[in-house]
Amino acid sequence: MTTDWTQLAPWALTLVAFVLLAVQGLVNSRRIDRVRRQLRDNTENLVRELHATSSGSAGVGNRVIACERQLHELRSLFDEMRQNDPLRVSYDEASRLVDLGADVDDLMNTCGISRPEAELVSALRRRQQRAA
């Protein structure tokens, strides 16, 4: 009987090795399937997040463009208001009149500015003329 066992032992060990290999193959197959599912889920999540981010970026870009347009319009309106400012026109006119030799009373009557403003414009303009 010992000879029978000794002859069957290598076959039995080989059979056990094949069974263990098959079990290991099944375990690895399940692990691979689980990892594939995780990768697919992660990829889908990343695609959704990327889509949300790109949509948000496009929205922010459109808002920035709208803000730039509005800023340009406001800048244009501000420049137009500055050019049409009646006080500025009065001071420019007062400076021109001082250059022509007008006195403080003439500035007050012609430009509609107060005495201190007329004196200030006259003094500043004369100082600029002396410096030049």
PDB file of C-alpha atoms in Angstrom:
ATOM      1  CA  MET A   1       0.000   0.000   0.000  1.00  0.00           C
ATOM      2  CA  THR A   2       2.791   2.395   0.596  1.00  0.00           C
ATOM      3  CA  THR A   3       3.775   2.098  -2.953  1.00  0.00           C
ATOM      4  CA  ASP A   4       0.294   3.105  -4.027  1.00  0.00           C
ATOM      5  CA  TRP A   5       0.418   6.219  -1.899  1.00  0.00           C
ATOM      6  CA  THR A   6       3.817   7.143  -3.137  1.00  0.00           C
ATOM      7  CA  GLN A   7       2.682   6.757  -6.686  1.00  0.00           C
ATOM      8  CA  LEU A   8      -0.506   8.760  -6.091  1.00  0.00           C
ATOM      9  CA  ALA A   9       1.107  11.537  -4.014  1.00  0.00           C
ATOM     10  CA  PRO A  10       2.541  13.493  -6.984  1.00  0.00           C
ATOM     11  CA  TRP A  11      -0.819  13.302  -8.770  1.00  0.00           C
ATOM     12  CA  ALA A  12      -2.656  14.383  -5.635  1.00  0.00           C
ATOM     13  CA  LEU A  13      -0.261  17.300  -5.101  1.00  0.00           C
ATOM     14  CA  THR A  14      -0.624  18.282  -8.732  1.00  0.00           C
ATOM     15  CA  LEU A  15      -4.411  18.152  -8.411  1.00  0.00           C
ATOM     16  CA  VAL A  16      -4.289  20.262  -5.209  1.00  0.00           C
ATOM     17  CA  ALA A  17      -1.995  22.773  -6.960  1.00  0.00           C
ATOM     18  CA  PHE A  18      -4.423  23.050  -9.900  1.00  0.00           C
ATOM     19  CA  VAL A  19      -7.380  23.503  -7.516  1.00  0.00           C
ATOM     20  CA  LEU A  20      -5.483  26.213  -5.601  1.00  0.00           C
ATOM     21  CA  LEU A  21      -4.549  27.858  -8.915  1.00  0.00           C
ATOM     22  CA  ALA A  22      -8.208  27.811 -10.004  1.00  0.00           C
ATOM     23  CA  VAL A  23      -9.303  29.314  -6.663  1.00  0.00           C
ATOM     24  CA  GLN A  24      -6.613  31.992  -6.945  1.00  0.00           C
ATOM     25  CA  GLY A  25      -7.748  32.690 -10.508  1.00  0.00           C
ATOM     26  CA  LEU A  26     -11.352  33.189  -9.354  1.00  0.00           C
ATOM     27  CA  VAL A  27     -10.260  35.460  -6.498  1.00  0.00           C
ATOM     28  CA  ASN A  28      -8.105  37.532  -8.862  1.00  0.00           C
ATOM     29  CA  SER A  29     -10.925  37.686 -11.416  1.00  0.00           C
ATOM     30  CA  ARG A  30     -13.285  39.085  -8.786  1.00  0.00           C
ATOM     31  CA  ARG A  31     -10.676  41.626  -7.666  1.00  0.00           C
ATOM     32  CA  ILE A  32     -10.105  42.712 -11.251  1.00  0.00           C
ATOM     33  CA  ASP A  33     -13.861  43.125 -11.784  1.00  0.00           C
ATOM     34  CA  ARG A  34     -14.142  45.199  -8.601  1.00  0.00           C
ATOM     35  CA  VAL A  35     -11.221  47.405  -9.632  1.00  0.00           C
ATOM     36  CA  ARG A  36     -12.758  47.857 -13.113  1.00  0.00           C
ATOM     37  CA  ARG A  37     -16.074  48.928 -11.566  1.00  0.00           C
ATOM     38  CA  GLN A  38     -14.264  51.388  -9.293  1.00  0.00           C
ATOM     39  CA  LEU A  39     -12.320  52.800 -12.229  1.00  0.00           C
ATOM     40  CA  ARG A  40     -15.498  53.133 -14.310  1.00  0.00           C
ATOM     41  CA  ASP A  41     -17.305  54.879 -11.427  1.00  0.00           C
ATOM     42  CA  ASN A  42     -14.343  57.200 -10.808  1.00  0.00           C
ATOM     43  CA  THR A  43     -14.121  58.009 -14.504  1.00  0.00           C
ATOM     44  CA  GLU A  44     -17.833  58.807 -14.671  1.00  0.00           C
ATOM     45  CA  ASN A  45     -17.520  61.052 -11.603  1.00  0.00           C
ATOM     46  CA  LEU A  46     -14.555  62.860 -13.108  1.00  0.00           C
ATOM     47  CA  VAL A  47     -16.408  63.350 -16.392  1.00  0.00           C
ATOM     48  CA  ARG A  48     -19.388  64.853 -14.526  1.00  0.00           C
ATOM     49  CA  GLU A  49     -17.125  67.131 -12.480  1.00  0.00           C
ATOM     50  CA  LEU A  50     -15.213  68.225 -15.575  1.00  0.00           C
ATOM     51  CA  HIS A  51     -18.461  69.006 -17.365  1.00  0.00           C
ATOM     52  CA  ALA A  52     -19.717  71.019 -14.373  1.00  0.00           C
ATOM     53  CA  THR A  53     -16.413  72.884 -14.136  1.00  0.00           C
ATOM     54  CA  SER A  54     -16.315  73.714 -17.826  1.00  0.00           C
ATOM     55  CA  SER A  55     -19.951  74.858 -17.756  1.00  0.00           C
ATOM     56  CA  GLY A  56     -19.181  77.051 -14.751  1.00  0.00           C
ATOM     57  CA  SER A  57     -16.103  78.469 -16.446  1.00  0.00           C
ATOM     58  CA  ALA A  58     -18.101  79.325 -19.552  1.00  0.00           C
ATOM     59  CA  GLY A  59     -20.706  81.059 -17.388  1.00  0.00           C
ATOM     60  CA  VAL A  60     -18.042  83.042 -15.558  1.00  0.00           C
ATOM     61  CA  GLY A  61     -16.429  83.967 -18.872  1.00  0.00           C
ATOM     62  CA  ASN A  62     -19.742  85.262 -20.194  1.00  0.00           C
ATOM     63  CA  ARG A  63     -20.237  87.306 -17.009  1.00  0.00           C
ATOM     64  CA  VAL A  64     -16.740  88.780 -17.325  1.00  0.00           C
ATOM     65  CA  ILE A  65     -17.447  89.757 -20.935  1.00  0.00           C
ATOM     66  CA  ALA A  66     -20.751  91.366 -19.894  1.00  0.00           C
ATOM     67  CA  CYS A  67     -18.984  93.254 -17.090  1.00  0.00           C
ATOM     68  CA  GLU A  68     -16.304  94.478 -19.498  1.00  0.00           C
ATOM     69  CA  ARG A  69     -18.985  95.763 -21.882  1.00  0.00           C
ATOM     70  CA  GLN A  70     -20.777  97.514 -19.063  1.00  0.00           C
ATOM     71  CA  LEU A  71     -17.516  99.019 -17.822  1.00  0.00           C
ATOM     72  CA  HIS A  72     -16.747 100.309 -21.305  1.00  0.00           C
ATOM     73  CA  GLU A  73     -20.217 101.880 -21.548  1.00  0.00           C
ATOM     74  CA  LEU A  74     -19.855 103.481 -18.118  1.00  0.00           C
ATOM     75  CA  ARG A  75     -16.417 104.794 -19.007  1.00  0.00           C
ATOM     76  CA  SER A  76     -17.821 106.336 -22.188  1.00  0.00           C
ATOM     77  CA  LEU A  77     -20.687 107.918 -20.262  1.00  0.00           C
ATOM     78  CA  PHE A  78     -18.289 109.246 -17.643  1.00  0.00           C
ATOM     79  CA  ASP A  79     -16.029 110.791 -20.274  1.00  0.00           C
ATOM     80  CA  GLU A  80     -19.042 112.354 -21.985  1.00  0.00           C
ATOM     81  CA  MET A  81     -20.312 113.727 -18.672  1.00  0.00           C
ATOM     82  CA  ARG A  82     -16.889 115.139 -17.877  1.00  0.00           C
ATOM     83  CA  GLN A  83     -16.724 116.883 -21.231  1.00  0.00           C
ATOM     84  CA  ASN A  84     -20.211 118.321 -20.832  1.00  0.00           C
ATOM     85  CA  ASP A  85     -19.694 119.437 -17.210  1.00  0.00           C
ATOM     86  CA  PRO A  86     -20.893 123.048 -17.031  1.00  0.00           C
ATOM     87  CA  LEU A  87     -18.493 123.861 -14.182  1.00  0.00           C
ATOM     88  CA  ARG A  88     -15.511 122.654 -16.157  1.00  0.00           C
ATOM     89  CA  VAL A  89     -16.590 124.710 -19.151  1.00  0.00           C
ATOM     90  CA  SER A  90     -16.873 127.731 -16.855  1.00  0.00           C
ATOM     91  CA  TYR A  91     -13.361 127.259 -15.501  1.00  0.00           C
ATOM     92  CA  ASP A  92     -11.931 126.668 -18.974  1.00  0.00           C
ATOM     93  CA  GLU A  93     -13.696 129.811 -20.185  1.00  0.00           C
ATOM     94  CA  ALA A  94     -12.465 131.724 -17.125  1.00  0.00           C
ATOM     95  CA  SER A  95      -8.867 130.660 -17.827  1.00  0.00           C
ATOM     96  CA  ARG A  96      -9.202 131.789 -21.427  1.00  0.00           C
ATOM     97  CA  LEU A  97     -10.651 135.139 -20.331  1.00  0.00           C
ATOM     98  CA  VAL A  98      -7.783 135.663 -17.862  1.00  0.00           C
ATOM     99  CA  ASP A  99      -5.388 135.077 -20.763  1.00  0.00           C
ATOM    100  CA  LEU A 100      -7.256 137.808 -22.650  1.00  0.00           C
ATOM    101  CA  GLY A 101      -6.874 140.183 -19.689  1.00  0.00           C
ATOM    102  CA  ALA A 102     -10.244 139.893 -17.916  1.00  0.00           C
ATOM    103  CA  ASP A 103     -10.418 140.864 -14.237  1.00  0.00           C
ATOM    104  CA  VAL A 104     -12.204 139.087 -11.378  1.00  0.00           C
ATOM    105  CA  ASP A 105     -15.517 140.954 -11.889  1.00  0.00           C
ATOM    106  CA  ASP A 106     -15.562 140.038 -15.582  1.00  0.00           C
ATOM    107  CA  LEU A 107     -14.969 136.384 -14.708  1.00  0.00           C
ATOM    108  CA  MET A 108     -17.821 136.399 -12.183  1.00  0.00           C
ATOM    109  CA  ASN A 109     -20.269 137.985 -14.625  1.00  0.00           C
ATOM    110  CA  THR A 110     -19.281 136.048 -17.729  1.00  0.00           C
ATOM    111  CA  CYS A 111     -18.710 132.564 -16.274  1.00  0.00           C
ATOM    112  CA  GLY A 112     -21.196 132.566 -13.408  1.00  0.00           C
ATOM    113  CA  ILE A 113     -18.625 131.654 -10.760  1.00  0.00           C
ATOM    114  CA  SER A 114     -18.251 133.114  -7.261  1.00  0.00           C
ATOM    115  CA  ARG A 115     -15.677 135.761  -6.326  1.00  0.00           C
ATOM    116  CA  PRO A 116     -13.323 133.316  -4.526  1.00  0.00           C
ATOM    117  CA  GLU A 117     -13.454 130.964  -7.525  1.00  0.00           C
ATOM    118  CA  ALA A 118     -12.764 133.830  -9.923  1.00  0.00           C
ATOM    119  CA  GLU A 119      -9.840 135.040  -7.773  1.00  0.00           C
ATOM    120  CA  LEU A 120      -8.467 131.502  -7.588  1.00  0.00           C
ATOM    121  CA  VAL A 121      -8.700 130.973 -11.372  1.00  0.00           C
ATOM    122  CA  SER A 122      -7.078 134.329 -11.985  1.00  0.00           C
ATOM    123  CA  ALA A 123      -4.234 133.682  -9.523  1.00  0.00           C
ATOM    124  CA  LEU A 124      -3.580 130.173 -10.854  1.00  0.00           C
ATOM    125  CA  ARG A 125      -3.592 131.279 -14.470  1.00  0.00           C
ATOM    126  CA  ARG A 126      -1.254 134.190 -13.802  1.00  0.00           C
ATOM    127  CA  ARG A 127       1.083 131.901 -11.883  1.00  0.00           C
ATOM    128  CA  GLN A 128       1.109 129.459 -14.823  1.00  0.00           C
ATOM    129  CA  GLN A 129       1.877 132.317 -17.210  1.00  0.00           C
ATOM    130  CA  ARG A 130       4.809 133.490 -15.046  1.00  0.00           C
ATOM    131  CA  ALA A 131       6.180 129.939 -14.806  1.00  0.00           C
ATOM    132  CA  ALA A 132       6.053 129.453 -18.559  1.00  0.00           C
TER     133      ALA A 132
END
